[in-house]
Coordinates of C-alpha atoms in Angstrom, one line a residue:
X12 CA 70.0 47.0 157.4
X13 CA 71.6 43.9 158.2
X14 CA 73.7 44.6 161.8
X15 CA 74.2 43.0 165.2
X16 CA 72.8 44.6 168.1
X17 CA 75.9 44.8 170.6
X18 CA 75.4 44.7 174.0
X19 CA 77.9 46.0 176.1
X20 CA 78.4 43.3 179.6
X21 CA 79.0 46.1 182.2
X22 CA 77.1 48.7 184.1
X23 CA 77.1 51.6 182.3
X24 CA 77.3 55.1 184.1
X25 CA 77.1 58.7 182.8
X26 CA 81.1 60.0 182.7
X27 CA 80.2 63.4 182.3
X28 CA 82.9 66.1 181.2
X29 CA 81.3 68.3 183.4
X30 CA 79.4 66.9 185.8
X31 CA 77.1 69.8 187.4
X32 CA 74.5 72.3 187.0
X33 CA 76.9 74.5 188.9
X34 CA 80.8 75.0 187.3
X35 CA 82.4 77.6 190.1
X36 CA 85.6 79.1 189.0
X37 CA 87.4 81.4 191.5
X38 CA 84.3 80.9 193.8
X39 CA 82.0 82.3 191.5
X40 CA 78.8 80.5 190.5
X41 CA 77.7 79.6 186.9
X42 CA 74.6 77.8 185.7
X43 CA 76.3 76.8 182.4
X44 CA 79.3 77.6 180.1
X45 CA 79.2 78.4 176.8
X46 CA 82.6 78.0 175.3
X47 CA 83.6 79.9 171.7
X48 CA 86.7 78.9 169.7
X49 CA 88.8 80.8 167.1
X50 CA 87.4 79.6 164.5
X51 CA 84.7 80.8 161.7
X52 CA 81.8 78.1 161.4
X53 CA 80.7 77.4 158.0
X54 CA 77.8 75.8 157.1
X55 CA 76.9 74.3 153.9
X56 CA 80.2 76.2 152.8
X57 CA 78.7 79.6 153.7
X58 CA 79.6 81.8 156.6
X59 CA 78.7 84.9 156.7
X60 CA 75.2 86.8 158.0
X61 CA 73.1 87.0 155.4
X62 CA 69.9 89.4 155.9
X63 CA 67.8 88.6 153.7
X64 CA 67.8 84.6 153.8
X65 CA 66.8 85.8 157.5
X66 CA 65.1 89.7 157.8
X67 CA 61.8 89.5 156.1
X68 CA 58.4 90.0 157.3
X69 CA 55.1 88.6 156.1
X70 CA 52.6 90.5 154.0
X71 CA 53.4 93.7 151.1
X72 CA 54.2 96.2 153.0
X73 CA 51.5 99.7 151.9
X74 CA 53.4 102.2 150.6
X75 CA 53.6 104.4 152.9
X76 CA 55.5 102.4 155.4
X77 CA 57.7 101.1 152.9
X78 CA 60.3 103.8 154.2
X79 CA 59.5 102.5 158.1
X80 CA 59.9 99.3 157.3
X81 CA 63.6 99.9 155.8
X82 CA 65.0 102.3 158.5
X83 CA 64.6 99.2 161.3
X84 CA 66.7 96.8 158.1
X85 CA 63.5 94.7 157.4
X86 CA 61.8 94.1 154.0
X87 CA 58.5 92.5 152.9
X88 CA 59.7 88.3 152.2
X89 CA 55.8 87.8 151.4
X90 CA 53.1 88.4 149.3
X91 CA 50.0 86.7 150.7
X92 CA 47.4 85.2 148.7
X93 CA 47.0 88.2 145.6
X94 CA 44.4 84.9 144.3
X95 CA 41.9 85.7 147.1
X96 CA 42.4 90.0 146.8
X97 CA 39.5 91.4 145.4
X98 CA 37.5 87.6 144.3
X99 CA 40.8 87.6 141.5
X100 CA 40.4 83.6 140.9
X101 CA 36.3 83.5 142.1
X102 CA 35.6 86.2 139.2
X103 CA 38.0 84.3 136.8
X104 CA 35.7 84.0 133.3
X105 CA 35.2 80.2 132.1
X106 CA 38.0 80.0 128.5
X107 CA 34.8 80.0 125.7
X108 CA 37.2 77.4 123.5
X109 CA 38.1 75.0 126.4
X110 CA 35.6 73.8 128.8
X111 CA 36.5 73.8 132.4
X112 CA 39.4 75.7 132.2
X113 CA 40.5 79.8 133.0
X114 CA 40.1 82.2 130.3
X115 CA 43.6 83.0 129.3
X116 CA 43.0 86.8 128.7
X117 CA 41.3 87.8 131.9
X118 CA 44.7 89.3 133.3
X119 CA 46.3 91.1 130.1
X120 CA 43.9 93.8 131.3
X121 CA 47.0 96.6 132.2
X122 CA 43.8 98.0 134.6
X123 CA 43.8 95.0 136.3
X124 CA 46.8 94.7 137.0
X125 CA 47.6 97.5 138.9
X126 CA 45.0 97.5 140.9
X127 CA 46.6 93.3 141.5
X128 CA 50.3 94.0 141.4
X129 CA 51.1 97.8 141.6
X130 CA 51.6 97.7 145.3
X131 CA 54.3 94.9 145.0
X132 CA 56.6 96.2 142.6
X133 CA 56.4 99.2 145.2
X134 CA 57.9 97.0 147.4
X135 CA 60.6 95.3 144.8
X136 CA 61.1 99.3 143.5
X137 CA 62.2 99.7 147.3
X138 CA 66.1 99.3 147.7
X139 CA 66.2 95.7 148.3
X140 CA 66.8 92.4 147.0
X141 CA 63.6 91.1 145.6
X142 CA 63.8 87.4 147.2
X143 CA 59.9 87.4 147.8
X144 CA 57.9 84.5 148.1
X145 CA 54.5 84.9 146.5
X146 CA 51.7 82.6 148.6
X147 CA 48.3 81.6 147.0
X148 CA 45.5 80.1 149.4
X149 CA 44.1 78.1 146.4
X150 CA 40.2 78.0 148.2
X151 CA 38.1 80.2 146.7
X152 CA 37.6 79.4 143.0
X153 CA 34.5 80.8 140.3
X154 CA 31.3 78.7 140.8
X155 CA 31.5 77.4 136.7
X156 CA 34.3 74.7 137.9
X157 CA 33.2 71.7 139.4
X158 CA 34.3 71.5 143.0
X159 CA 31.9 68.6 144.2
X160 CA 34.6 66.7 145.2
X161 CA 36.6 69.1 147.4
X162 CA 33.8 70.8 149.7
X163 CA 33.1 73.5 147.0
X164 CA 36.0 74.9 147.8
X165 CA 38.9 73.1 145.2
X166 CA 38.5 72.3 141.4
X167 CA 37.9 68.6 141.0
X168 CA 40.3 69.1 137.2
X169 CA 44.0 69.8 140.1
X170 CA 45.5 70.1 135.9
X171 CA 43.0 73.4 135.6
X172 CA 43.7 74.5 139.3
X173 CA 47.4 74.7 138.4
X174 CA 46.3 76.8 134.6
X175 CA 44.9 79.6 137.5
X176 CA 48.6 79.7 138.9
X177 CA 50.0 79.9 135.6
X178 CA 48.0 82.7 134.5
X179 CA 48.1 84.8 137.1
X180 CA 51.9 84.4 137.3
X181 CA 51.9 85.7 133.8
X182 CA 50.0 88.6 134.6
X183 CA 52.5 89.7 137.4
X184 CA 55.0 89.0 134.6
X185 CA 53.1 91.0 132.0
X186 CA 53.2 94.2 134.6
X187 CA 56.4 94.2 135.8
X188 CA 58.4 93.4 132.8
X189 CA 59.7 90.1 133.3
X190 CA 59.8 90.8 137.8
X191 CA 57.9 88.1 139.0
X192 CA 58.9 87.0 142.8
X193 CA 61.3 84.3 142.5
X194 CA 59.6 81.9 144.8
X195 CA 56.0 80.6 144.9
X196 CA 54.1 78.1 147.2
X197 CA 50.8 76.5 145.8
X198 CA 48.9 76.4 148.9
X199 CA 48.7 77.9 151.8
X200 CA 49.1 75.4 155.1
X201 CA 46.5 72.6 153.4
X202 CA 47.2 70.4 156.5
X203 CA 44.8 72.9 158.2
X204 CA 41.7 72.2 156.3
X205 CA 42.4 68.3 155.6
X206 CA 38.4 68.6 154.5
X207 CA 39.2 69.8 151.2
X208 CA 41.7 67.8 150.2
X209 CA 43.8 64.9 151.8
X210 CA 47.9 64.3 150.7
X211 CA 47.1 63.2 147.5
X212 CA 45.3 66.1 145.9
X213 CA 48.0 68.8 147.4
X214 CA 50.8 66.2 146.2
X215 CA 49.6 66.3 142.9
X216 CA 48.9 69.4 142.8
X217 CA 51.8 70.7 143.7
X218 CA 53.9 68.9 140.9
X219 CA 51.4 69.7 138.3
X220 CA 51.9 73.6 139.0
X221 CA 56.2 73.5 139.6
X222 CA 55.7 71.8 136.2
X223 CA 54.0 74.2 135.1
X224 CA 56.2 77.2 136.0
X225 CA 59.0 75.7 135.7
X226 CA 58.2 75.4 131.6
X227 CA 58.0 79.1 131.5
X228 CA 59.4 81.3 134.3
X229 CA 63.0 81.3 136.2
X230 CA 61.3 80.9 139.3
X231 CA 61.9 78.3 142.9
X232 CA 58.1 76.5 143.6
X233 CA 58.4 75.7 147.3
X234 CA 55.6 72.9 149.4
X235 CA 53.3 72.0 151.2
X236 CA 54.0 75.1 153.5
X237 CA 52.3 72.9 156.2
X238 CA 51.0 74.8 159.2
X239 CA 52.5 75.4 163.2
X240 CA 51.2 71.7 163.9
X241 CA 54.9 70.2 162.8
X242 CA 55.4 70.3 166.2
X243 CA 53.3 67.4 166.2
X244 CA 54.2 65.0 164.0
X245 CA 55.6 62.8 166.5
X246 CA 52.1 62.4 167.9
X247 CA 49.9 59.1 166.9
X248 CA 52.6 57.1 166.2
X249 CA 53.9 60.0 163.5
X250 CA 50.7 59.7 161.6
X251 CA 50.9 63.0 160.5
X252 CA 54.5 63.1 159.2
X253 CA 53.5 59.8 157.4
X254 CA 51.0 61.9 155.2
X255 CA 54.1 64.5 154.9
X256 CA 56.5 61.1 153.6
X257 CA 53.8 60.6 151.3
X258 CA 54.1 64.4 149.7
X259 CA 57.5 63.9 149.6
X260 CA 57.2 60.9 147.3
X261 CA 55.1 62.3 145.2
X262 CA 57.2 65.9 145.3
X263 CA 60.9 65.7 145.4
X264 CA 61.6 65.8 141.7
X265 CA 59.7 68.5 140.9
X266 CA 60.1 71.2 144.3
X267 CA 62.8 73.3 144.8
X268 CA 62.7 73.2 148.5
X269 CA 60.5 72.2 151.4
X270 CA 58.2 74.6 153.3
X271 CA 56.8 74.7 156.5
X272 CA 55.3 77.2 159.5
X273 CA 56.8 77.1 163.0
X274 CA 55.2 78.4 166.2
X275 CA 55.1 78.7 169.8
X276 CA 52.4 80.1 172.2
X277 CA 51.6 81.9 175.4
X278 CA 49.9 80.2 178.2
X279 CA 48.6 82.8 180.9
X280 CA 47.3 81.5 183.8
X281 CA 46.2 84.9 186.5
X282 CA 49.7 86.9 187.2
X283 CA 51.9 83.8 185.5
X284 CA 52.8 82.9 181.6
X285 CA 54.4 80.1 179.7
X286 CA 56.3 80.3 177.1
X287 CA 55.7 76.7 174.7
X288 CA 55.5 75.6 171.6
X289 CA 58.0 74.0 169.1
X290 CA 61.1 76.0 169.3
X291 CA 63.6 74.5 170.2
X292 CA 63.5 71.2 169.9
X293 CA 60.9 70.0 168.4
X294 CA 62.1 72.7 165.6
X295 CA 65.1 70.5 164.9
X296 CA 63.6 67.5 165.3
X297 CA 61.4 68.0 162.2
X298 CA 64.0 69.7 160.1
X299 CA 65.8 66.4 160.9
X300 CA 62.8 63.8 159.8
X301 CA 62.7 66.3 156.7
X302 CA 66.3 65.7 156.1
X303 CA 66.8 62.2 156.7
X304 CA 63.9 61.5 154.9
X305 CA 65.1 63.1 152.0
X306 CA 68.7 61.5 152.7
X307 CA 67.3 58.1 152.1
X308 CA 65.0 59.1 148.9
X309 CA 67.5 61.6 147.4
X310 CA 70.8 61.2 148.9
X311 CA 71.6 64.7 149.6
X312 CA 69.7 67.2 152.3
X313 CA 66.8 69.0 150.6
X314 CA 66.5 73.2 151.2
X315 CA 63.8 74.4 153.8
X316 CA 62.1 77.4 153.6
X317 CA 60.1 78.3 157.2
X318 CA 57.9 81.0 155.2
X319 CA 56.0 82.1 159.0
X320 CA 57.2 81.4 162.3
X321 CA 56.7 83.6 166.0
X322 CA 54.1 83.8 168.4
X323 CA 50.4 81.6 167.3
X324 CA 48.5 81.2 170.0
X325 CA 47.5 82.8 173.2
X326 CA 45.7 81.3 175.9
X327 CA 44.2 82.4 179.0
X328 CA 43.8 86.4 177.5
X329 CA 42.8 88.0 174.8
X330 CA 45.6 87.5 171.7
X331 CA 44.0 90.6 169.9
X332 CA 43.6 93.4 172.7
X333 CA 46.7 95.5 173.8
X334 CA 49.2 93.8 176.0
X335 CA 52.6 93.7 177.4
X336 CA 52.8 89.7 177.5
X337 CA 51.5 89.6 174.2
X338 CA 53.6 92.2 173.0
X339 CA 56.9 90.3 175.1
X340 CA 55.6 86.7 174.0
X341 CA 55.6 87.8 170.4
X342 CA 59.3 89.9 170.1
X343 CA 60.4 86.3 172.5
X344 CA 59.0 83.9 170.2
X345 CA 60.6 85.9 167.4
X346 CA 64.0 85.7 168.2
X347 CA 64.5 82.7 169.7
X348 CA 63.1 80.7 167.2
X349 CA 65.8 83.3 164.7
X350 CA 68.6 81.6 167.6
X351 CA 67.5 78.2 166.4
X352 CA 67.3 78.8 162.3
X353 CA 70.5 80.3 162.1
X354 CA 72.5 77.1 163.9
X355 CA 70.7 75.5 161.2
X356 CA 72.0 77.6 158.2
X357 CA 72.9 74.3 156.0
X358 CA 69.6 72.9 155.8
X359 CA 67.4 76.4 156.3
X360 CA 67.3 78.5 152.9
X361 CA 65.3 81.4 154.2
X362 CA 62.9 82.3 156.5
X363 CA 60.0 85.0 157.1
X364 CA 59.1 85.8 160.7
X365 CA 54.7 86.3 160.9
X366 CA 55.0 90.2 161.2
X367 CA 53.4 92.7 159.4
X368 CA 54.4 96.1 158.8
X369 CA 50.4 97.2 159.9
X370 CA 48.1 94.4 160.0
X371 CA 45.1 96.4 160.6
X372 CA 42.0 96.1 158.0
X373 CA 37.9 97.0 158.7
X374 CA 36.9 94.9 161.5
X375 CA 40.3 93.4 162.9
X376 CA 41.8 96.7 164.8
X377 CA 44.8 94.8 166.5
X378 CA 48.5 95.5 166.5
X379 CA 50.0 92.6 167.9
X380 CA 51.8 91.3 165.0
X381 CA 52.0 94.8 163.6
X382 CA 55.1 97.0 163.6
X383 CA 54.0 100.0 163.3
X384 CA 51.1 102.1 163.3
X385 CA 48.9 103.5 159.9
X386 CA 50.3 106.8 160.9
X387 CA 53.9 105.2 160.8
X388 CA 54.2 104.8 164.4
X389 CA 56.6 102.4 165.7
X390 CA 55.0 99.5 168.0
X391 CA 57.0 97.5 170.9
X392 CA 57.1 94.7 168.1
X393 CA 60.4 96.6 166.4
X394 CA 62.4 95.5 168.8
X395 CA 62.8 91.9 167.0
X396 CA 64.6 93.9 164.5
X397 CA 66.3 96.6 166.3
X398 CA 67.6 93.9 168.1
X399 CA 69.2 92.2 165.0
X400 CA 70.2 96.2 163.4
X401 CA 73.4 95.7 163.4
X402 CA 74.3 92.5 161.4
X403 CA 75.2 92.1 158.1
X404 CA 77.2 90.6 156.0
X405 CA 80.0 92.3 157.1
X406 CA 79.6 89.6 160.1
X407 CA 80.5 86.0 160.3
X408 CA 79.7 82.6 162.0
X409 CA 82.2 81.6 165.3
X410 CA 82.1 78.2 166.2
X411 CA 80.2 77.7 170.1
X412 CA 79.6 75.1 171.7
X413 CA 77.0 74.6 175.1
X414 CA 78.1 72.8 178.1
X415 CA 78.3 68.8 177.9
X416 CA 76.1 68.7 181.3
X417 CA 74.0 66.0 180.9
X418 CA 70.9 68.3 181.7
X419 CA 68.2 70.2 178.9
X420 CA 70.3 73.5 178.0
X421 CA 68.4 76.6 178.9
X422 CA 70.4 79.4 177.2
X423 CA 70.9 79.0 173.5
X424 CA 74.1 80.7 172.5
X425 CA 75.5 81.9 169.1
X426 CA 78.6 84.2 168.0
X427 CA 79.6 86.5 165.2
X428 CA 82.8 88.3 164.7
X429 CA 83.7 91.8 162.5
X430 CA 86.9 92.0 160.6
X431 CA 85.4 95.3 159.1
X432 CA 84.3 96.7 162.4
X433 CA 86.7 95.1 164.9
X434 CA 84.4 93.6 167.3
X435 CA 83.4 90.2 167.9
X436 CA 79.4 89.7 169.5
X437 CA 78.6 86.4 171.2
X438 CA 74.5 86.5 171.1
X439 CA 72.9 84.4 174.3
X440 CA 68.9 83.2 173.8
X441 CA 67.5 82.0 177.7
X442 CA 64.7 79.4 178.2
X443 CA 64.5 79.8 181.9
X444 CA 62.6 82.4 183.8
X445 CA 65.5 82.3 186.0
X446 CA 68.3 84.5 185.9
X447 CA 71.5 82.6 184.5
X448 CA 74.9 83.3 185.5
X449 CA 77.0 82.2 181.8
X450 CA 81.0 81.5 181.7
X451 CA 81.7 82.9 178.7
X452 CA 84.8 80.4 178.2
X453 CA 86.9 81.7 175.2
X454 CA 89.0 78.3 173.9
X455 CA 92.6 78.9 174.4
X456 CA 92.2 81.9 176.0
X457 CA 92.2 83.4 172.4
X458 CA 90.2 86.5 173.5
X459 CA 90.8 88.0 176.6
X460 CA 88.5 91.0 176.7
X461 CA 88.3 93.1 179.8
X462 CA 85.0 94.4 179.3
X463 CA 82.1 94.8 176.9
X464 CA 78.4 96.3 176.3
X465 CA 75.3 94.9 176.4
X466 CA 72.2 94.9 174.1
X467 CA 69.3 93.0 176.0
X468 CA 65.3 92.7 176.1
X469 CA 64.0 91.0 179.1
X470 CA 60.4 91.0 180.7
X471 CA 60.0 93.4 183.5
X472 CA 57.6 94.5 185.9
X473 CA 53.8 94.6 184.6
X474 CA 54.7 91.9 181.7
X475 CA 56.2 94.7 179.2
X476 CA 59.5 94.3 177.7
X477 CA 62.4 96.5 178.9
X478 CA 65.0 96.8 175.7
X479 CA 68.6 98.4 176.8
X480 CA 71.2 99.2 174.5
X481 CA 75.0 99.1 174.9
X482 CA 75.2 98.7 179.0
X483 CA 78.6 98.4 179.1
X484 CA 80.1 95.8 182.0
X485 CA 83.2 94.1 182.7
X486 CA 83.8 90.5 182.0
X487 CA 87.4 90.2 183.3
X488 CA 85.7 91.7 187.1
X489 CA 83.6 89.0 187.1
X490 CA 85.6 86.0 185.9
X491 CA 84.1 85.6 182.6
X492 CA 80.7 85.1 184.0
X493 CA 77.6 87.6 182.9
X494 CA 74.4 87.2 184.4
X495 CA 71.1 86.8 181.4
X496 CA 68.3 88.3 182.8
X497 CA 65.2 85.9 182.7
X498 CA 63.4 84.8 179.6
X499 CA 65.9 87.5 177.9
X500 CA 68.0 88.0 174.6
X501 CA 71.1 89.4 174.4
X502 CA 74.1 90.4 172.3
X503 CA 77.6 91.0 174.0
X504 CA 79.9 93.1 171.9
X505 CA 83.5 92.8 172.2
X506 CA 86.2 95.2 170.8
X507 CA 88.8 92.6 168.9
X508 CA 91.1 94.2 166.9
X509 CA 91.1 92.1 163.0
X510 CA 94.8 90.1 163.4
X511 CA 93.1 88.7 166.8
X512 CA 90.3 87.1 164.6
X513 CA 90.3 83.3 163.8
X514 CA 92.7 82.3 161.0
X515 CA 91.1 79.1 160.3
X516 CA 87.2 77.6 159.2
X517 CA 85.6 75.1 159.9
X518 CA 82.3 74.2 157.3
X519 CA 79.7 72.0 159.1
X520 CA 78.1 68.7 157.1
X521 CA 75.6 66.6 158.5
X522 CA 75.3 62.8 157.8
X523 CA 72.4 60.9 158.7
X524 CA 71.4 57.2 160.0
X525 CA 70.1 54.8 157.5
X526 CA 66.8 54.7 158.9
X527 CA 64.1 56.8 160.9
X528 CA 61.8 56.0 163.1
X529 CA 63.1 53.5 164.2
X530 CA 61.3 51.4 167.1
X531 CA 62.7 50.8 170.4
X532 CA 62.7 46.9 171.0
X533 CA 63.9 45.8 174.8
X534 CA 65.6 49.0 175.4
X535 CA 67.7 48.8 172.5
X536 CA 67.2 51.2 168.8
X537 CA 70.4 50.7 166.2
X538 CA 71.1 52.7 162.7
X539 CA 74.3 52.5 160.5
X540 CA 75.6 56.4 159.3
X541 CA 77.7 56.0 156.0
X542 CA 80.8 58.2 156.0
X543 CA 82.7 59.1 153.6
X544 CA 86.4 59.3 154.0
X545 CA 88.1 62.6 155.4
X546 CA 89.6 63.8 157.8
X547 CA 87.0 65.2 160.4
X548 CA 88.1 68.0 163.2
X549 CA 84.9 67.8 165.0
X550 CA 82.2 66.1 165.1
X551 CA 78.4 66.2 167.4
X552 CA 75.6 63.5 167.2
X553 CA 72.0 64.4 167.7
X554 CA 69.6 62.1 168.5
X555 CA 65.7 62.8 168.5
X556 CA 63.6 60.7 170.4
X557 CA 59.7 60.2 171.2
X558 CA 57.6 58.9 173.4
X559 CA 54.1 58.7 175.0
X560 CA 54.3 61.5 178.6
X561 CA 52.2 58.4 180.1
X562 CA 56.0 56.3 179.5
X563 CA 58.8 56.6 181.7
X564 CA 62.2 56.7 179.9
X565 CA 65.7 57.9 179.1
X566 CA 68.7 57.2 177.5
X567 CA 70.9 55.0 179.7
X568 CA 74.0 55.1 177.2
X569 CA 74.7 55.4 173.4
X570 CA 77.5 53.6 171.7
X571 CA 79.4 54.6 168.4
X572 CA 80.7 51.7 166.7
X573 CA 80.7 49.8 170.7
X574 CA 82.8 52.7 172.4
X575 CA 80.0 55.1 174.9
X576 CA 79.6 58.4 174.4
X577 CA 80.0 60.0 177.3
X578 CA 78.8 63.8 177.1
X579 CA 75.7 65.1 176.0
X580 CA 73.2 67.6 176.7
X581 CA 69.7 68.0 175.4
X582 CA 68.2 71.4 173.4
X583 CA 65.1 72.8 175.3
X584 CA 62.0 71.3 175.3
X585 CA 59.2 74.1 175.6
X586 CA 56.3 71.9 174.8
X587 CA 56.6 69.2 177.3
X588 CA 54.7 70.2 179.7
X589 CA 52.1 70.9 177.0
X590 CA 51.9 68.0 174.6
X591 CA 50.9 64.5 175.0
X592 CA 54.5 63.3 173.9
X593 CA 57.8 63.9 174.8
X594 CA 59.7 64.5 171.7
X595 CA 63.5 65.5 172.8
X596 CA 66.9 66.5 171.1
X597 CA 69.8 65.3 172.3
X598 CA 73.4 65.8 171.1
X599 CA 77.0 64.0 172.1
X600 CA 80.2 65.0 171.7
X601 CA 81.8 61.9 169.4
X602 CA 85.9 61.7 169.3
X603 CA 86.6 61.4 165.3
X604 CA 88.9 58.7 166.1
X605 CA 86.2 56.3 166.4
X606 CA 85.0 57.0 162.7
X607 CA 85.4 54.7 160.0
X608 CA 84.8 54.9 156.4
X609 CA 82.0 53.8 155.2
X610 CA 79.4 52.2 157.9
X611 CA 79.3 54.0 161.6
X612 CA 77.1 51.8 163.4
X613 CA 75.4 53.9 166.5
X614 CA 73.0 52.0 169.6
X615 CA 70.8 53.5 172.0
X616 CA 69.9 51.9 174.7
X617 CA 67.1 53.0 177.1
X618 CA 66.6 52.4 181.2
X619 CA 63.3 51.0 180.4
X620 CA 61.2 48.7 177.7
X621 CA 58.1 50.6 176.5
X622 CA 55.2 49.6 174.9
X623 CA 55.7 52.7 171.6
X624 CA 58.8 54.7 171.3
X625 CA 61.0 55.8 168.7
X626 CA 64.1 57.0 167.4
X627 CA 62.8 59.7 165.3
X628 CA 66.0 60.3 163.1
X629 CA 69.9 60.4 163.7
X630 CA 72.3 63.2 162.7
X631 CA 75.7 63.2 162.4
X632 CA 77.4 66.5 162.2
X633 CA 81.0 66.9 161.4
X634 CA 83.2 69.7 161.1
X635 CA 86.4 70.0 158.8
X636 CA 88.8 72.7 158.0
X637 CA 88.6 74.2 155.0
X638 CA 90.5 77.3 153.6
X639 CA 89.1 80.4 155.2
X640 CA 89.7 82.9 152.9
X641 CA 87.1 80.9 150.6
X642 CA 84.9 79.7 153.0
X643 CA 84.4 83.5 155.0
X644 CA 83.4 84.9 151.7
X645 CA 80.8 82.3 150.8

């Protein structure tokens, strides 16, 4: 990139639209403000809440629990490693006519098919659209195949390994009369077992599996299904990311989506707790890094699939023992991640929360990821799906913005409305352990609600979560203020006649900078963003920065085509007290008057020099007005 660095010759200070954390209106203080606009918000041309993309859980349901899961509007979104069940691959005989390859007739046995696949068929015949992801474990194989190069856990002949996958899928196809899962992941979390394989082997295997499956079936193949360490992709000079980038180099032309896992943790010390991990800032930073790289290589974004997410590690107490705080953290993280996912609908195609209908098996009695007991009794974890129960394709997204106050935000907002149900719902998620007074600002007073009903999940005494439904509150009396409890997830419902709902739709499209992992040198980094000609209604610039926790630094100012950007906030970094790096995400308001068709120069100026630091990605999220009828039916 041949561009010049332009230094602004005067000392810059932030000119904040909202300078203080506390907004004072009529003597009532707020900690933050959420603005709700009279505009539908489409991303990638889709504006509706699509349940089949967001309401799935992991693992097939036992037939006795299928009705229980449907009662809370969830179904299985992921069939977990049938290749490993009942030693399917391990007991598979060798083809007598082709040395080193599996016998193509082994899975034509109807009794074997019934044993392995009947539960899957029961799950997909339970009234919901089949959106199942089939995942293979891919590290248990028969003794007759040579695995000497991979610690005895993966075949040396990668083509033969791919044939096992094809024959397994053919067995599912034959048994179900063609009702195979529409999606497939060749290896679950390969980066967790790099003693078995490296990313070269993993990439070649994915490529071969995709080629073979695409040639025979109507199916989409995802990968690499990375584990929850994706939130630490910036450590050690982004060394982990560089392996992921190599995988993308090999597979971008063959895979249908990029898949990964995203987890947060619970840390307990005495009577205090900390909810930490990838969401929200590091999840957004990783998504932007993947999409920036895909845009560089292919000139377009790649669909993303998060096939596991939620609560992972528990430190300080037993994660399997019955515990109110473990249950709360499981619910909290599941909801927090979904808030972020729904704000990234342009890139994220679908997600599957790591919750199970029931997780018990011999030697494992815990219910801490379970929705129901084996007898069908609901656990506390069903609150995740109870919270989202009301939302369906009857609801469409409304544009919201957080307050550009120069601070790390602690409240994440969403909004949806339904003309069928005559209501608008504001959704709020708090990352703070303190009560947050949130000012709800309806732009241009397009709504003037007097009262509403609040449904909230929060934590109470003895670390147990409490879910309250449809509690009335009087927003007019509080001058638009809502008291959001500590670490709460709430949705606030207001009656809205259909003729008061928005009449315009904005569709968001993201354009990425031409560079990733831009070194910070002499307090400066820069990149270009190429924009096509168009009429843009609103935009925001999303910038991800990374440096060691041993570095003291900050963004001093940012310019867009040499014009300073005055207003920003940061996404919440829940891992900042537990990581070796700061991987932060800054969002800046950008006036569309600054745009030029073609190359737009963006410069980042930092307060201090540092040994190693990066701007990992730069994303310009643009919004254009589109016909409402088309977008709202998307």
